[in-house]
Amino acid sequence: MTDTPERKTRVTSSHWGAFEVVTEGDRIVATRPFAPDPAPSRIPEILPQAVHHDTRVTRPSVRRGWLETRDRSRRGQDDFVELPWDEALDIAASEIDRVRTTHGNEAIFGGSYGWASAGRFHHALSQVHRFLNCTGGYVASFGSYSTGCAQAIMPHVIGVNFLKYMYGAQHSWRTIAENTETLVMFGGINPKNSQVSMGGVTEHETPGWFDRFLQDPAMRCINIGPQRTDAPEGCEWIPLRPASDTAMMLALAYVLEDEGLTDRAFLDRFTTGFDRFRPYLMGDSDGTPKTPEWAAPLCEVDPQTIRDLARRMAATRTMITVAWSLQRAEHGEQPYWMSMVLGAMLGQVGLPGGGVGYGYGAIGGVGKSLRRLGGMTLGQGQNPVEHVIPVARIADMLLNPGQPYDFNGRNAPYPDIRLVYWAGGNPFHHHQDLNRLQEAWKRPETVIVNEPWWTATAKRADIVFPATTPYEREDIGRANLDDYLFFMPQLIPPVGEARSDYEIFAGLAERLGVGERFTEGRDADGWLRHLYADFREGAARAGVEILDFDGLRDRNWMRLPIRPDEDEPSFLTRFRDDPDAQPLATPSGRIEIFSETVDGFGYDDCPGHPVWLPPKEWLGEAGTDAPLHLVSPQPGDKLHSQMESALADVPGARPETLVISPSDANARGIATGDLVRVHNARGACMARALVSGDIRPGVVALPTGAWYGDPGENTDPDGNPNVLTLDVGTSRLGQGSSAHTALVDVSPAG
Ligand SMILES: Nc1nc2c(c(=O)[nH]1)N[C@H]1C(S)=C(S)[C@@H](COP(=O)(O)OP(=O)(O)OC[C@H]3O[C@@H](n4cnc5c(=O)[nH]c(N)nc54)[C@H](O)[C@@H]3O)O[C@H]1N2
Ligand SMILES: Nc1nc2c(c(=O)[nH]1)N[C@H]1C(S)=C(S)[C@@H](COP(=O)(O)OP(=O)(O)OC[C@H]3O[C@@H](n4cnc5c(=O)[nH]c(N)nc54)[C@H](O)[C@@H]3O)O[C@H]1N2
Ligand SMILES: [Mo]
């Protein structure tokens, strides 16, 4: 008898969209595009290799030094002892119990940031937070590496939760296509980044919309930033020094004011504080008028270009868009606030196709016009511990227990963390200044990680539980910014002894005496049906009929009829229609050009109105030891560090590619394909050079996503830019990540 494994093709969903998966018996052998997607991502092509890669964690593993002597110093350099599940769960549960009884739950950090995988129930972050809440709570984290700074500053300016604004109140692509004449994109809009979206993006629309914009003779699309490739081919490009956008925006504002192009009526009716800002803009308060000639040496954009652009912006329907990257830098609050001030001065906020928008292109869902359906979220319960740190301040917290820090008007001491639990993220890829994090990581007594792969973080943990990938368990795929619904079938059995995060936490909860509280008596299937029934009821109330659970399981996926024929007016449109009846939720009820609240915090790094503040590291102050500005954008071929081990196997793929301008490359004798060393005082990594005229001289770009080499290695071999980046908060207000603030040099290697 010959054993031919059965071949099956099924659809699943992921952060980068839906795709077909071909299995043969226990193995994933291929993936294929999902037919309804007009521009499918190629990210899943590497999946078969990644899922079965020998870097999978296959058994519960405990670090030898920790097991034997509770050593803290050798994280990342030690070997691991594999243990049976019961034994490993016993050890982890008694350690959690020891820490919470000895030091209280304030000594447990469960902020556990990361993208994990798509799927509503097996969402690792919800699982770890729910579990820790059941055990008495944990120190949590606020915001994200993506938009933490914007989430802190923008409510002061427009009185709304930033994410709500971005996902619910911005113009749709269609509105832009029909109305916008000038699209001014600070940091570009990159279809490469809109390949992904939290929880999934099924129809990738961004490239299609740009095809339409670029064919429209009445529309101009202008990318302002260090790289031409940040916007689709065919867009205009104004090369600009990184971190100088606020200077450019101020100069645009100056031209409007100087030439009588400011919309005074709009400012009077819909904003507050222009009178406090104007003296700074015109130079009355500091003797420096923010003219194009003032801005030119800062941003290295010709004054005439700035004047022409300001005039065109005032004369046409103009939409300003700002990439998230601009606030992922020191003083990232300023370009965000200033862009809204500029939009207000143009008087087009709330008009179709006018005003200001954030994060178009950052992820696939921004600009999709859809009716919202709530639900299908696993309840996380209540966290009895109140302390929440800004997410990107993790190393500061571990290094400075008990030390006070500022955050958005609050001053509090950092908690004293003894135990770190991480599930669904990879801080040794995502955090800044990894050599510093490596030092901070020696502080906690215990680090527990759930991970499918031996990532740089798993290697630096004390207890590692092997987690399944979404292909090894059943789930429901559904994202708020998407109009599809998926049953995500279990495609293969768990690799090795992997268990879902849910099973892992259920095992720990039981040992800690809160099993029933965590599971509520349901198994995974019970939870899926429970969450789905809730969602289906909510959808029915909203007039949307969907298949029942078993129907969806049979059909694998369905499209949801939630695309409206016409866009609903956003809150800014309603505000514009009647600012007295529909005020903003700011203290003044209006757009705050000057904020008494922010001013009252007394922060010199984020005063009461937007100002030009150079960051610690930028081209304006580059010395000879580090003369180049490093930007570290998102990788085009994957999501962050996910599936890194399989991608790294592709011949020539590692180290990562560093884009460098012809003049900077020539000055160093570097050609395309050469191995180079990228370095500064914080660290060094290898990279492979790509010499390109699409990047501004003085700037180099190295994408994020490589893992981080072993401790003791002088130079990271794979090209993780975070050995070079600066680990400081954006300001005392936002305390976001400053990943795009870094000066480096590049040298030929070998
Ligand atoms: N220099 C620089 N650094 C940056 C950025 C930058 O622009 N420049 N960007 C920052 C931003 S915006 C972000 S969002 C972060 C991203 O940083 P992360 O979100 O931490 O990156 P990922 O690689 O997506 O990490 C997710 C991890 O979860 C694991 N995982 C997947 N599914 C599951 C699961 O079901 N269970 C468990 N337990 N684990 C699972 C994956 O294997 C992976 O290791 O990086 C930040 N870092
Ligand atoms: N394929 C893929 N797509 C992704 C991700 C991924 O991992 N892979 N990650 C997703 C996540 S978590 C996020 S948060 C978003 C991030 O979305 P963004 O923040 O928009 O993306 P980045 O790639 O960090 O940066 C975009 C560009 O900003 C430019 N830039 C840097 N500094 C400056 C500056 O000071 N001024 C100007 N004008 N431009 C500047 C750089 O040239 C860079 O290429 O992307 C998402 N999309
Ligand atoms: Mo992000």
PDB file of N, CA, C and O in Angstrom, residues 115 144 146-147 151 161-171 197-198 324 358-360 362-372 480-481 571:
ATOM      1  N   TRP A 115       2.493  42.406  17.180  1.00  0.00           N
ATOM      2  CA  TRP A 115       1.430  42.162  16.214  1.00  0.00           C
ATOM      3  C   TRP A 115       0.882  40.746  16.262  1.00  0.00           C
ATOM      4  O   TRP A 115      -0.176  40.476  15.713  1.00  0.00           O
ATOM      5  N   SER A 144       1.178  52.510  20.971  1.00  0.00           N
ATOM      6  CA  SER A 144       1.855  51.535  20.126  1.00  0.00           C
ATOM      7  C   SER A 144       3.152  52.139  19.633  1.00  0.00           C
ATOM      8  O   SER A 144       3.347  53.350  19.704  1.00  0.00           O
ATOM      9  N   SER A 146       3.693  52.127  16.608  1.00  0.00           N
ATOM     10  CA  SER A 146       3.216  52.749  15.365  1.00  0.00           C
ATOM     11  C   SER A 146       2.859  54.209  15.582  1.00  0.00           C
ATOM     12  O   SER A 146       3.337  55.081  14.870  1.00  0.00           O
ATOM     13  N   THR A 147       1.982  54.487  16.568  1.00  0.00           N
ATOM     14  CA  THR A 147       1.387  55.821  16.680  1.00  0.00           C
ATOM     15  C   THR A 147       1.292  56.324  18.121  1.00  0.00           C
ATOM     16  O   THR A 147       0.441  57.160  18.424  1.00  0.00           O
ATOM     17  N   GLN A 151      -1.095  59.381  19.425  1.00  0.00           N
ATOM     18  CA  GLN A 151      -2.214  59.081  20.318  1.00  0.00           C
ATOM     19  C   GLN A 151      -2.203  59.972  21.552  1.00  0.00           C
ATOM     20  O   GLN A 151      -3.235  60.203  22.164  1.00  0.00           O
ATOM     21  N   ASN A 161      -9.953  60.610  20.147  1.00  0.00           N
ATOM     22  CA  ASN A 161      -9.031  59.493  20.128  1.00  0.00           C
ATOM     23  C   ASN A 161      -8.444  59.394  18.718  1.00  0.00           C
ATOM     24  O   ASN A 161      -9.167  59.335  17.725  1.00  0.00           O
ATOM     25  N   PHE A 162      -7.118  59.387  18.646  1.00  0.00           N
ATOM     26  CA  PHE A 162      -6.456  59.437  17.334  1.00  0.00           C
ATOM     27  C   PHE A 162      -6.852  58.267  16.432  1.00  0.00           C
ATOM     28  O   PHE A 162      -7.075  58.429  15.235  1.00  0.00           O
ATOM     29  N   LEU A 163      -6.956  57.084  17.025  1.00  0.00           N
ATOM     30  CA  LEU A 163      -7.280  55.923  16.192  1.00  0.00           C
ATOM     31  C   LEU A 163      -8.703  56.039  15.652  1.00  0.00           C
ATOM     32  O   LEU A 163      -8.976  55.707  14.507  1.00  0.00           O
ATOM     33  N   LYS A 164      -9.591  56.547  16.476  1.00  0.00           N
ATOM     34  CA  LYS A 164     -10.975  56.743  16.021  1.00  0.00           C
ATOM     35  C   LYS A 164     -11.009  57.722  14.859  1.00  0.00           C
ATOM     36  O   LYS A 164     -11.734  57.553  13.875  1.00  0.00           O
ATOM     37  N   TYR A 165     -10.224  58.787  14.983  1.00  0.00           N
ATOM     38  CA  TYR A 165     -10.170  59.774  13.909  1.00  0.00           C
ATOM     39  C   TYR A 165      -9.687  59.118  12.629  1.00  0.00           C
ATOM     40  O   TYR A 165     -10.310  59.222  11.573  1.00  0.00           O
ATOM     41  N   MET A 166      -8.586  58.381  12.769  1.00  0.00           N
ATOM     42  CA  MET A 166      -7.946  57.847  11.572  1.00  0.00           C
ATOM     43  C   MET A 166      -8.784  56.779  10.904  1.00  0.00           C
ATOM     44  O   MET A 166      -8.861  56.697   9.694  1.00  0.00           O
ATOM     45  N   TYR A 167      -9.400  55.931  11.721  1.00  0.00           N
ATOM     46  CA  TYR A 167     -10.126  54.814  11.129  1.00  0.00           C
ATOM     47  C   TYR A 167     -11.600  55.132  10.886  1.00  0.00           C
ATOM     48  O   TYR A 167     -12.288  54.379  10.225  1.00  0.00           O
ATOM     49  N   GLY A 168     -12.059  56.248  11.458  1.00  0.00           N
ATOM     50  CA  GLY A 168     -13.487  56.485  11.325  1.00  0.00           C
ATOM     51  C   GLY A 168     -13.869  57.823  10.741  1.00  0.00           C
ATOM     52  O   GLY A 168     -15.008  58.004  10.308  1.00  0.00           O
ATOM     53  N   ALA A 169     -12.952  58.789  10.700  1.00  0.00           N
ATOM     54  CA  ALA A 169     -13.394  60.135  10.352  1.00  0.00           C
ATOM     55  C   ALA A 169     -12.609  60.749   9.196  1.00  0.00           C
ATOM     56  O   ALA A 169     -12.844  61.890   8.839  1.00  0.00           O
ATOM     57  N   GLN A 170     -11.683  60.010   8.632  1.00  0.00           N
ATOM     58  CA  GLN A 170     -10.919  60.591   7.526  1.00  0.00           C
ATOM     59  C   GLN A 170     -11.624  60.316   6.201  1.00  0.00           C
ATOM     60  O   GLN A 170     -12.454  59.429   6.101  1.00  0.00           O
ATOM     61  N   HIS A 171     -11.228  61.073   5.186  1.00  0.00           N
ATOM     62  CA  HIS A 171     -11.844  60.873   3.871  1.00  0.00           C
ATOM     63  C   HIS A 171     -11.504  59.500   3.313  1.00  0.00           C
ATOM     64  O   HIS A 171     -10.404  59.002   3.502  1.00  0.00           O
ATOM     65  N   SER A 197      -2.534  44.965   7.458  1.00  0.00           N
ATOM     66  CA  SER A 197      -3.442  45.688   8.335  1.00  0.00           C
ATOM     67  C   SER A 197      -3.738  44.789   9.530  1.00  0.00           C
ATOM     68  O   SER A 197      -3.775  43.571   9.380  1.00  0.00           O
ATOM     69  N   MET A 198      -3.937  45.388  10.706  1.00  0.00           N
ATOM     70  CA  MET A 198      -4.172  44.578  11.898  1.00  0.00           C
ATOM     71  C   MET A 198      -5.396  43.686  11.697  1.00  0.00           C
ATOM     72  O   MET A 198      -6.498  44.188  11.559  1.00  0.00           O
ATOM     73  N   TRP A 324       2.857  57.931   9.470  1.00  0.00           N
ATOM     74  CA  TRP A 324       3.116  57.678  10.893  1.00  0.00           C
ATOM     75  C   TRP A 324       4.593  57.865  11.224  1.00  0.00           C
ATOM     76  O   TRP A 324       4.947  58.188  12.353  1.00  0.00           O
ATOM     77  N   TYR A 358      -4.097  61.179   8.397  1.00  0.00           N
ATOM     78  CA  TYR A 358      -2.901  60.525   8.930  1.00  0.00           C
ATOM     79  C   TYR A 358      -2.898  59.041   8.584  1.00  0.00           C
ATOM     80  O   TYR A 358      -3.920  58.368   8.695  1.00  0.00           O
ATOM     81  N   GLY A 359      -1.728  58.558   8.177  1.00  0.00           N
ATOM     82  CA  GLY A 359      -1.546  57.114   8.044  1.00  0.00           C
ATOM     83  C   GLY A 359      -2.191  56.479   6.824  1.00  0.00           C
ATOM     84  O   GLY A 359      -2.349  55.264   6.788  1.00  0.00           O
ATOM     85  N   TYR A 360      -2.551  57.276   5.804  1.00  0.00           N
ATOM     86  CA  TYR A 360      -2.983  56.642   4.555  1.00  0.00           C
ATOM     87  C   TYR A 360      -1.796  55.837   4.039  1.00  0.00           C
ATOM     88  O   TYR A 360      -0.676  56.350   3.979  1.00  0.00           O
ATOM     89  N   ALA A 362      -0.208  53.631   5.527  1.00  0.00           N
ATOM     90  CA  ALA A 362       0.551  52.985   6.610  1.00  0.00           C
ATOM     91  C   ALA A 362       0.070  51.557   6.784  1.00  0.00           C
ATOM     92  O   ALA A 362       0.859  50.630   6.924  1.00  0.00           O
ATOM     93  N   ILE A 363      -1.237  51.400   6.779  1.00  0.00           N
ATOM     94  CA  ILE A 363      -1.818  50.060   6.773  1.00  0.00           C
ATOM     95  C   ILE A 363      -2.985  50.047   5.794  1.00  0.00           C
ATOM     96  O   ILE A 363      -3.536  51.097   5.455  1.00  0.00           O
ATOM     97  N   GLY A 364      -3.355  48.845   5.371  1.00  0.00           N
ATOM     98  CA  GLY A 364      -4.291  48.701   4.266  1.00  0.00           C
ATOM     99  C   GLY A 364      -5.688  49.246   4.503  1.00  0.00           C
ATOM    100  O   GLY A 364      -6.379  49.588   3.553  1.00  0.00           O
ATOM    101  N   GLY A 365      -6.126  49.356   5.739  1.00  0.00           N
ATOM    102  CA  GLY A 365      -7.519  49.724   5.956  1.00  0.00           C
ATOM    103  C   GLY A 365      -7.813  51.212   5.926  1.00  0.00           C
ATOM    104  O   GLY A 365      -8.956  51.617   5.732  1.00  0.00           O
ATOM    105  N   VAL A 366      -6.799  52.064   6.106  1.00  0.00           N
ATOM    106  CA  VAL A 366      -7.050  53.510   6.172  1.00  0.00           C
ATOM    107  C   VAL A 366      -7.556  53.983   4.797  1.00  0.00           C
ATOM    108  O   VAL A 366      -6.937  53.701   3.791  1.00  0.00           O
ATOM    109  N   GLY A 367      -8.687  54.693   4.781  1.00  0.00           N
ATOM    110  CA  GLY A 367      -9.254  55.179   3.524  1.00  0.00           C
ATOM    111  C   GLY A 367     -10.313  54.259   2.939  1.00  0.00           C
ATOM    112  O   GLY A 367     -10.953  54.598   1.956  1.00  0.00           O
ATOM    113  N   LYS A 368     -10.507  53.084   3.536  1.00  0.00           N
ATOM    114  CA  LYS A 368     -11.602  52.209   3.095  1.00  0.00           C
ATOM    115  C   LYS A 368     -12.874  52.708   3.741  1.00  0.00           C
ATOM    116  O   LYS A 368     -12.913  52.884   4.956  1.00  0.00           O
ATOM    117  N   SER A 369     -13.892  52.888   2.944  1.00  0.00           N
ATOM    118  CA  SER A 369     -15.145  53.338   3.514  1.00  0.00           C
ATOM    119  C   SER A 369     -16.028  52.117   3.777  1.00  0.00           C
ATOM    120  O   SER A 369     -16.433  51.422   2.854  1.00  0.00           O
ATOM    121  N   LEU A 370     -16.291  51.849   5.038  1.00  0.00           N
ATOM    122  CA  LEU A 370     -17.067  50.655   5.394  1.00  0.00           C
ATOM    123  C   LEU A 370     -17.969  50.969   6.570  1.00  0.00           C
ATOM    124  O   LEU A 370     -17.629  51.797   7.417  1.00  0.00           O
ATOM    125  N   ARG A 371     -19.102  50.301   6.621  1.00  0.00           N
ATOM    126  CA  ARG A 371     -19.904  50.371   7.847  1.00  0.00           C
ATOM    127  C   ARG A 371     -19.226  49.526   8.908  1.00  0.00           C
ATOM    128  O   ARG A 371     -18.704  48.457   8.626  1.00  0.00           O
ATOM    129  N   ARG A 372     -19.233  50.022  10.125  1.00  0.00           N
ATOM    130  CA  ARG A 372     -18.547  49.311  11.207  1.00  0.00           C
ATOM    131  C   ARG A 372     -19.471  48.294  11.846  1.00  0.00           C
ATOM    132  O   ARG A 372     -20.639  48.566  12.080  1.00  0.00           O
ATOM    133  N   ASN A 480     -11.886  45.096  11.598  1.00  0.00           N
ATOM    134  CA  ASN A 480     -12.845  46.199  11.524  1.00  0.00           C
ATOM    135  C   ASN A 480     -12.723  46.996  10.245  1.00  0.00           C
ATOM    136  O   ASN A 480     -13.670  47.638   9.811  1.00  0.00           O
ATOM    137  N   LEU A 481     -11.523  46.997   9.644  1.00  0.00           N
ATOM    138  CA  LEU A 481     -11.312  47.803   8.446  1.00  0.00           C
ATOM    139  C   LEU A 481     -11.418  46.957   7.182  1.00  0.00           C
ATOM    140  O   LEU A 481     -10.845  47.274   6.156  1.00  0.00           O
ATOM    141  N   PHE A 571     -17.073  63.404  11.677  1.00  0.00           N
ATOM    142  CA  PHE A 571     -17.372  64.357  12.755  1.00  0.00           C
ATOM    143  C   PHE A 571     -16.817  65.734  12.422  1.00  0.00           C
ATOM    144  O   PHE A 571     -17.353  66.755  12.859  1.00  0.00           O
TER     145      PHE A 571
END
